[in-house]
Short mmCIF file of N, CA and C in Angstrom, two decimals:
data_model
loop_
_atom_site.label_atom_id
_atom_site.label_comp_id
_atom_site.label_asym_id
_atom_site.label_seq_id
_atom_site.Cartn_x
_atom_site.Cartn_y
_atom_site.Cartn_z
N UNK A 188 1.77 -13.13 -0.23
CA UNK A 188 0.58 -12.33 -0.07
C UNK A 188 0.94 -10.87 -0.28
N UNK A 189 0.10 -10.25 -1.16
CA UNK A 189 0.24 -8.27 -1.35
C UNK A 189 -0.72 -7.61 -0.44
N UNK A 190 -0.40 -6.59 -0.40
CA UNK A 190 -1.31 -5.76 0.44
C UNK A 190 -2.35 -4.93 -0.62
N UNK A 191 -3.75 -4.66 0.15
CA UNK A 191 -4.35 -3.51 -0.68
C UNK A 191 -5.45 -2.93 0.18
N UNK A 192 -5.25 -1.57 -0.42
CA UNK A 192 -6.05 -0.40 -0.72
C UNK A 192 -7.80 -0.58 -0.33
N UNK A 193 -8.25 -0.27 0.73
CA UNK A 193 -9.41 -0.62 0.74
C UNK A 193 -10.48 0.57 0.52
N UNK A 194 -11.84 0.87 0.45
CA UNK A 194 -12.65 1.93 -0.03
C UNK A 194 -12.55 3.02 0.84
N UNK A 195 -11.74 3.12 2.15
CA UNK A 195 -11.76 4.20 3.05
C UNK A 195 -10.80 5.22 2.12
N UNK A 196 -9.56 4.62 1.38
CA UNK A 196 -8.72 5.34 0.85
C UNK A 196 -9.43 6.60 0.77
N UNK A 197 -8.62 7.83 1.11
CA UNK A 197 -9.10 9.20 1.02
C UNK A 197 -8.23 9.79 0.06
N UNK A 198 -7.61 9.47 -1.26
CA UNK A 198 -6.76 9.94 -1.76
C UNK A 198 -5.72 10.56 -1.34
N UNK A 199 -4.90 10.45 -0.99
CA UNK A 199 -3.86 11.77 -0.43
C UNK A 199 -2.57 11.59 -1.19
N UNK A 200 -2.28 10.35 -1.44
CA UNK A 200 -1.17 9.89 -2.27
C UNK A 200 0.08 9.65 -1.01
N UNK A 201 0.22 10.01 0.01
CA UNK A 201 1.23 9.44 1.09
C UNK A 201 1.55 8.50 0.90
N UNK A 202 1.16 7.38 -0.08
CA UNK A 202 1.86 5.65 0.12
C UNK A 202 2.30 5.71 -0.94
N UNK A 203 1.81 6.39 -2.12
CA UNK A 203 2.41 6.01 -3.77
C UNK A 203 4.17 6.89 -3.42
N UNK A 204 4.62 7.23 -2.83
CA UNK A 204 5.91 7.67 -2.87
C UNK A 204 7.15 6.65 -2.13
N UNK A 205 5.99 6.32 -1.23
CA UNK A 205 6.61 4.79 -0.04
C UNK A 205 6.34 3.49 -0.49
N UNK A 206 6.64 3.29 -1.47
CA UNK A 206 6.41 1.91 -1.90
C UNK A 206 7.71 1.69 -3.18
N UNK A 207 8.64 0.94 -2.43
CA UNK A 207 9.90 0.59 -3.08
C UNK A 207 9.83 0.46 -4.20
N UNK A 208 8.69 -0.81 -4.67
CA UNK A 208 9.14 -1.65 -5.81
C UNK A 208 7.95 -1.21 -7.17
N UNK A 209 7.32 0.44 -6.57
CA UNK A 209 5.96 0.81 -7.59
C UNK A 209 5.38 0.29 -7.39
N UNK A 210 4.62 -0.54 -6.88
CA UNK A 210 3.26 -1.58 -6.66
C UNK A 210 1.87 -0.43 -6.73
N UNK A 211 1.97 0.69 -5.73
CA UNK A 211 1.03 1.36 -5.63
C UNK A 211 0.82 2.66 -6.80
N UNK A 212 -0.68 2.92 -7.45
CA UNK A 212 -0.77 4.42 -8.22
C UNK A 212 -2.52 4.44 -8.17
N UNK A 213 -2.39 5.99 -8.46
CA UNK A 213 -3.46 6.27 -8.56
C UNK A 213 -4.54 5.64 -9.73
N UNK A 214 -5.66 5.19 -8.74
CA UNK A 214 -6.93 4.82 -9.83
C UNK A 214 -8.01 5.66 -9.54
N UNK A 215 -8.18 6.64 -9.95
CA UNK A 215 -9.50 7.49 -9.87
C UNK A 215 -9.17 7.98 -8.41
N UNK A 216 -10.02 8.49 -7.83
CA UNK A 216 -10.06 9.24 -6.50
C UNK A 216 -9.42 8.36 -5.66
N UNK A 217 -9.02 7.23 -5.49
CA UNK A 217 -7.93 6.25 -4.51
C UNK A 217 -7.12 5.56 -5.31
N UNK A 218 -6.30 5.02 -4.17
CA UNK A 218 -5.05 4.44 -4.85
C UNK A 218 -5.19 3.00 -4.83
N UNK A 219 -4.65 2.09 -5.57
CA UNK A 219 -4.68 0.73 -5.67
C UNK A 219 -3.33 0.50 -5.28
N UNK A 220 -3.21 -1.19 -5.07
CA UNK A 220 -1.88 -2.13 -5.14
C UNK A 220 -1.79 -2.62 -5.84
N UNK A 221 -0.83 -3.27 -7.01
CA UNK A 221 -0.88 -4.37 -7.79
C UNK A 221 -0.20 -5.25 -7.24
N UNK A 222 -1.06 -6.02 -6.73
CA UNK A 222 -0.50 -7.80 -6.30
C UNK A 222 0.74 -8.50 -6.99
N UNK A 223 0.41 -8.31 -8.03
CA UNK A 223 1.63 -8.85 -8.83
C UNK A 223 3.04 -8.21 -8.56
N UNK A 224 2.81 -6.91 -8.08
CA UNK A 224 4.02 -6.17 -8.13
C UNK A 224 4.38 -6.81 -6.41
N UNK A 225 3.90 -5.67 -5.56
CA UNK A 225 3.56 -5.54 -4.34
C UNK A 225 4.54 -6.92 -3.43
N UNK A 226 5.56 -6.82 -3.00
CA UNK A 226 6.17 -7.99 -2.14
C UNK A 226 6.23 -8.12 -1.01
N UNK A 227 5.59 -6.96 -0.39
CA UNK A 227 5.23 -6.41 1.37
C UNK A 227 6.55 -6.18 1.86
N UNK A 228 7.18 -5.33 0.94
CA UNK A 228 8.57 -4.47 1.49
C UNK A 228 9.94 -5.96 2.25
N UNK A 229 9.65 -6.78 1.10
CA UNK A 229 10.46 -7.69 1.78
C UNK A 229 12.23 -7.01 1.81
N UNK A 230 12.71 -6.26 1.30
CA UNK A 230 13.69 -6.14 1.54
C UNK A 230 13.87 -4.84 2.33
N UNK A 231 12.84 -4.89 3.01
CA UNK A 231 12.69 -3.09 3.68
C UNK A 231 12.68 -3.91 5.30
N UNK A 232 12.69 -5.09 5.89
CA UNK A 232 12.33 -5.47 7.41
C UNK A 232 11.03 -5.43 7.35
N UNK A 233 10.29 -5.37 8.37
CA UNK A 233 9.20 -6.20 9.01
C UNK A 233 8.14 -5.22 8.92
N UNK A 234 8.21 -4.03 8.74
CA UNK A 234 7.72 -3.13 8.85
C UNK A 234 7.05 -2.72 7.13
N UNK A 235 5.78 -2.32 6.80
CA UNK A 235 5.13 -2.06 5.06
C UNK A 235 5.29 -0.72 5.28
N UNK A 236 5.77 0.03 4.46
CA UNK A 236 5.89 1.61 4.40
C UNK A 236 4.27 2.04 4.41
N UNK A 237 4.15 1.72 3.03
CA UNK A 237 2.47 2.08 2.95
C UNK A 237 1.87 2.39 3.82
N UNK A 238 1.63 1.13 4.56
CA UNK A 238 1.08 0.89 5.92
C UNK A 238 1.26 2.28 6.94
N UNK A 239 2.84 2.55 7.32
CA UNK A 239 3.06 3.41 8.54
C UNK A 239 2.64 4.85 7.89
N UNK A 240 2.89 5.26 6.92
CA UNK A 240 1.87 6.77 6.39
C UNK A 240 0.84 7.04 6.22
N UNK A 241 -0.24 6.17 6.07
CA UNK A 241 -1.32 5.85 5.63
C UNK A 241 -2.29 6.54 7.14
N UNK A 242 -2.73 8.23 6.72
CA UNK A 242 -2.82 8.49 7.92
C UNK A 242 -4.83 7.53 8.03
N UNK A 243 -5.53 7.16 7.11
CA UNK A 243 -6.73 6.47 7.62
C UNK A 243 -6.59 5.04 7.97
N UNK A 244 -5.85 4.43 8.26
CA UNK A 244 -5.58 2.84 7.77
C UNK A 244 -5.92 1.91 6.99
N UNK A 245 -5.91 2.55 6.33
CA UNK A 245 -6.94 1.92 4.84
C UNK A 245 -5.85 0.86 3.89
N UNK A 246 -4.58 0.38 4.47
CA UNK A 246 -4.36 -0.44 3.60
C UNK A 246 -3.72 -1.99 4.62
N UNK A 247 -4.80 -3.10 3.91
CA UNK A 247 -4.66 -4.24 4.87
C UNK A 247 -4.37 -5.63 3.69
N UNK A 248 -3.96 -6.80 4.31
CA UNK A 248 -3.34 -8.08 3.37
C UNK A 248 -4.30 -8.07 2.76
N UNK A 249 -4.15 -8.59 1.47
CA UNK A 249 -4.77 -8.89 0.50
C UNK A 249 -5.54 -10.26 0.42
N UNK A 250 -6.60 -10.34 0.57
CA UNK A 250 -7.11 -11.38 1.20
C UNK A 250 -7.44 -12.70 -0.50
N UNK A 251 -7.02 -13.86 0.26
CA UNK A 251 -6.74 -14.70 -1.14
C UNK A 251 -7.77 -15.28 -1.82
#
């Protein structure tokens, strides 16, 4: 399962720098995930970077 970007995104770009493997970039005024990329920081521990900067909480599992 990937994580994503939901419509609260306020642009700020705080997660496109925290995201190991590139998954996250800018699409127009918010940022997206690409699923395909996106592995939920498996080699980072338990913890999604994205996630802990993300000062609106705007990024949740990617629902299947």
């Amino acid at each position: 399962m990937a994580l994503s970007i939901t419509d609260e995104c306020i642009g700020c770009g705080d997660c496109e720098p925290e995201c190991p493997v590139g998954a996250i970039s800018e699409g127009g005024s918010v940022y997206s995930i690409d699923p395909a990329i996106c592995d939920e920081c498996a080699d980072y521990g338990e913890s999604f970077r994205c996630v802990e900067v993300c000062p609106v909480d705007c990024i949740i599992p990617l629902e299947s």
